GROMACS .gro file of C-alpha atoms in nm:
model
  184
    1MET     CA    1  -2.393   1.241   0.499
    2ASN     CA    2  -2.209   1.523   0.325
    3HIS     CA    3  -1.943   1.376   0.093
    4LYS     CA    4  -1.763   1.712   0.078
    5GLN     CA    5  -1.698   1.714   0.453
    6VAL     CA    6  -1.363   1.573   0.563
    7GLU     CA    7  -1.375   1.357   0.873
    8PRO     CA    8  -1.076   1.318   1.106
    9LEU     CA    9  -0.899   0.984   1.072
   10ALA     CA   10  -0.785   0.956   1.434
   11GLY     CA   11  -0.950   0.659   1.599
   12THR     CA   12  -1.077   0.509   1.274
   13GLY     CA   13  -0.901   0.184   1.353
   14ASP     CA   14  -0.662  -0.047   1.180
   15PHE     CA   15  -0.762  -0.309   0.927
   16SER     CA   16  -0.641  -0.668   0.950
   17MET     CA   17  -0.752  -0.981   0.770
   18ARG     CA   18  -0.618  -1.332   0.725
   19LEU     CA   19  -0.631  -1.442   0.363
   20PRO     CA   20  -0.555  -1.764   0.177
   21PRO     CA   21  -0.208  -1.778   0.017
   22SER     CA   22  -0.338  -1.788  -0.340
   23ARG     CA   23  -0.392  -1.558  -0.637
   24ALA     CA   24  -0.751  -1.513  -0.523
   25GLY     CA   25  -0.630  -1.422  -0.172
   26ALA     CA   26  -0.385  -1.166  -0.312
   27ARG     CA   27  -0.657  -1.015  -0.531
   28LEU     CA   28  -0.894  -1.001  -0.233
   29ALA     CA   29  -0.624  -0.824  -0.028
   30ARG     CA   30  -0.612  -0.546  -0.288
   31GLU     CA   31  -0.992  -0.519  -0.303
   32LEU     CA   32  -1.022  -0.503   0.077
   33ALA     CA   33  -0.750  -0.237   0.094
   34ALA     CA   34  -0.935  -0.036  -0.172
   35GLY     CA   35  -1.250  -0.046   0.040
   36TRP     CA   36  -1.066   0.054   0.358
   37LEU     CA   37  -0.896   0.346   0.182
   38ARG     CA   38  -1.219   0.452   0.010
   39ASP     CA   39  -1.378   0.497   0.354
   40ARG     CA   40  -1.105   0.747   0.441
   41THR     CA   41  -1.078   1.065   0.239
   42ALA     CA   42  -0.780   0.962   0.030
   43ALA     CA   43  -0.608   1.141  -0.257
   44ARG     CA   44  -0.601   0.932  -0.571
   45GLY     CA   45  -0.220   0.920  -0.604
   46VAL     CA   46  -0.172   0.779  -0.255
   47VAL     CA   47  -0.452   0.526  -0.305
   48ASP     CA   48  -0.305   0.409  -0.637
   49ASP     CA   49   0.042   0.370  -0.486
   50ALA     CA   50  -0.092   0.198  -0.173
   51LEU     CA   51  -0.300  -0.048  -0.373
   52GLN     CA   52  -0.002  -0.135  -0.592
   53VAL     CA   53   0.211  -0.195  -0.281
   54VAL     CA   54  -0.063  -0.415  -0.128
   55ALA     CA   55  -0.090  -0.608  -0.456
   56GLU     CA   56   0.286  -0.670  -0.476
   57LEU     CA   57   0.329  -0.770  -0.110
   58ALA     CA   58   0.021  -0.994  -0.114
   59ALA     CA   59   0.133  -1.162  -0.437
   60ASN     CA   60   0.475  -1.226  -0.281
   61ALA     CA   61   0.314  -1.375   0.030
   62ALA     CA   62   0.096  -1.600  -0.185
   63LEU     CA   63   0.384  -1.708  -0.407
   64HIS     CA   64   0.697  -1.707  -0.190
   65GLY     CA   65   0.549  -1.724   0.161
   66ARG     CA   66   0.297  -1.995   0.097
   67VAL     CA   67   0.270  -2.281   0.344
   68PRO     CA   68  -0.025  -2.516   0.285
   69GLY     CA   69  -0.296  -2.459   0.544
   70ARG     CA   70  -0.151  -2.127   0.666
   71ASP     CA   71  -0.296  -1.791   0.566
   72PHE     CA   72  -0.112  -1.465   0.519
   73LEU     CA   73  -0.206  -1.157   0.721
   74LEU     CA   74  -0.278  -0.813   0.572
   75VAL     CA   75  -0.267  -0.515   0.810
   76LEU     CA   76  -0.333  -0.150   0.719
   77ARG     CA   77  -0.283   0.125   0.975
   78LEU     CA   78  -0.216   0.493   1.009
   79THR     CA   79   0.100   0.574   1.200
   80GLY     CA   80   0.247   0.888   1.353
   81THR     CA   81  -0.091   1.051   1.417
   82GLY     CA   82  -0.200   0.986   1.062
   83ARG     CA   83   0.120   1.104   0.893
   84ALA     CA   84   0.189   0.772   0.718
   85LEU     CA   85   0.003   0.467   0.592
   86ARG     CA   86   0.168   0.141   0.699
   87ILE     CA   87   0.099  -0.172   0.498
   88GLU     CA   88   0.205  -0.504   0.650
   89VAL     CA   89   0.183  -0.849   0.495
   90GLY     CA   90   0.286  -1.138   0.717
   91ASP     CA   91   0.341  -1.500   0.626
   92THR     CA   92   0.494  -1.809   0.787
   93ARG     CA   93   0.808  -1.846   0.577
   94ALA     CA   94   1.059  -1.658   0.794
   95GLU     CA   95   1.345  -1.842   0.623
   96ARG     CA   96   1.259  -1.663   0.295
   97VAL     CA   97   1.352  -1.302   0.371
   98PRO     CA   98   1.366  -1.070   0.069
   99ALA     CA   99   1.689  -0.892  -0.020
  100SER     CA  100   1.720  -0.527   0.070
  101PRO     CA  101   1.773  -0.342  -0.152
  102PRO     CA  102   1.583  -0.557  -0.401
  103GLN     CA  103   1.783  -0.697  -0.690
  104PRO     CA  104   1.664  -0.661  -1.051
  105PRO     CA  105   1.564  -0.987  -1.219
  106ALA     CA  106   1.764  -1.146  -1.498
  107ASP     CA  107   1.709  -1.007  -1.846
  108GLY     CA  108   1.396  -1.150  -2.003
  109SER     CA  109   1.254  -1.270  -1.671
  110GLU     CA  110   0.876  -1.249  -1.644
  111SER     CA  111   0.876  -1.201  -1.266
  112GLY     CA  112   1.091  -1.064  -0.986
  113ARG     CA  113   1.000  -0.696  -1.001
  114GLY     CA  114   0.753  -0.677  -0.712
  115LEU     CA  115   0.989  -0.546  -0.446
  116LEU     CA  116   1.147  -0.307  -0.696
  117ILE     CA  117   0.799  -0.159  -0.739
  118VAL     CA  118   0.748  -0.146  -0.361
  119ASP     CA  119   1.089   0.018  -0.322
  120ALA     CA  120   0.998   0.281  -0.583
  121LEU     CA  121   0.652   0.363  -0.442
  122ALA     CA  122   0.706   0.340  -0.066
  123ASP     CA  123   0.890   0.597   0.142
  124ARG     CA  124   1.024   0.314   0.361
  125TRP     CA  125   0.998  -0.063   0.363
  126GLY     CA  126   1.154  -0.353   0.545
  127VAL     CA  127   1.111  -0.696   0.701
  128ASP     CA  128   1.042  -0.793   1.062
  129THR     CA  129   1.083  -1.154   1.172
  130GLY     CA  130   0.926  -1.342   1.459
  131PRO     CA  131   0.779  -1.499   1.641
  132VAL     CA  132   0.894  -1.812   1.461
  133PRO     CA  133   0.795  -1.902   1.190
  134ARG     CA  134   0.654  -1.557   1.104
  135LYS     CA  135   0.791  -1.273   0.892
  136THR     CA  136   0.624  -0.945   0.804
  137VAL     CA  137   0.715  -0.737   0.503
  138TRP     CA  138   0.600  -0.380   0.558
  139ALA     CA  139   0.594  -0.056   0.363
  140GLU     CA  140   0.509   0.299   0.464
  141LEU     CA  141   0.378   0.579   0.244
  142ASP     CA  142   0.401   0.931   0.381
  143LEU     CA  143   0.069   1.112   0.374
  144VAL     CA  144   0.185   1.450   0.498
  145PRO     CA  145   0.487   1.603   0.324
  146GLU     CA  146   0.783   1.652   0.554
  147HIS     CA  147   0.951   1.990   0.523
  148GLY     CA  148   1.288   1.970   0.354
  149ARG     CA  149   1.261   1.603   0.260
  150PRO     CA  150   1.323   1.536  -0.110
  151GLY     CA  151   1.037   1.358  -0.280
  152SER     CA  152   0.788   1.429  -0.004
  153GLY     CA  153   0.647   1.744  -0.157
  154GLY     CA  154   0.307   1.781  -0.311
  155PRO     CA  155  -0.041   1.765  -0.173
  156GLY     CA  156  -0.101   1.508   0.100
  157GLY     CA  157  -0.262   1.169   0.094
  158LEU     CA  158  -0.530   1.089   0.348
  159LEU     CA  159  -0.687   1.417   0.452
  160GLN     CA  160  -0.700   1.472   0.825
  161GLY     CA  161  -0.973   1.732   0.841
  162THR     CA  162  -0.779   1.929   1.102
  163GLU     CA  163  -0.643   2.204   0.878
  164GLY     CA  164  -0.965   2.332   0.728
  165LYS     CA  165  -1.199   2.171   0.484
  166GLU     CA  166  -0.951   2.062   0.220
  167GLU     CA  167  -1.050   1.833  -0.065
  168PRO     CA  168  -0.832   1.586  -0.254
  169LEU     CA  169  -0.694   1.735  -0.574
  170PRO     CA  170  -0.921   1.677  -0.872
  171THR     CA  171  -0.817   1.419  -1.126
  172PRO     CA  172  -0.677   1.591  -1.437
  173PRO     CA  173  -0.905   1.563  -1.738
  174LEU     CA  174  -0.833   1.293  -1.992
  175PRO     CA  175  -0.722   1.407  -2.338
  176PRO     CA  176  -0.976   1.376  -2.620
  177HIS     CA  177  -0.990   1.024  -2.760
  178GLY     CA  178  -0.717   0.960  -3.014
  179ARG     CA  179  -0.501   1.259  -2.918
  180PRO     CA  180  -0.176   1.233  -2.723
  181HIS     CA  181  -0.174   1.378  -2.374
  182PRO     CA  182   0.013   1.712  -2.360
  183VAL     CA  183   0.231   1.584  -2.074
  184GLY     CA  184   0.410   1.288  -2.223
   0.00000   0.00000   0.00000
């Protein structure tokens, strides 16, 4: 296998897994998402953002959506012919729907920032309810910049392999140890 060759993502399939509503289940959700994204030629920035969104949504499902004996569901899929990555986390606490837009926590609070992070990283997010007692919190990250849309510029996310043999952008070099990075 040539690791420089970009494979098309069409038909690669969605990922879904039921996980226990616990810290270990939330951590496993992030690890499984990392593996799924690693198998698709993904730019580092999109992967980092996607994994943070998965971590926040899975942690919320484990903490706020927990019902003993009922798992939460993680789904990853490409939408719009591979133009966006959709992350869905479903649980069985439909009566606990998060506020949109998310509200900042009280000063000094050690929690309550998860959906603020999702809101900052995702291009869109929301909540779908049903069938009872289910709710799904979802977030989408654009992979292909949309012309004229603020904030959607820059090199893409998951490479499609249809516009030539593009590679993800290289990671910038780290500054020498003990020196500040020139971009602060």
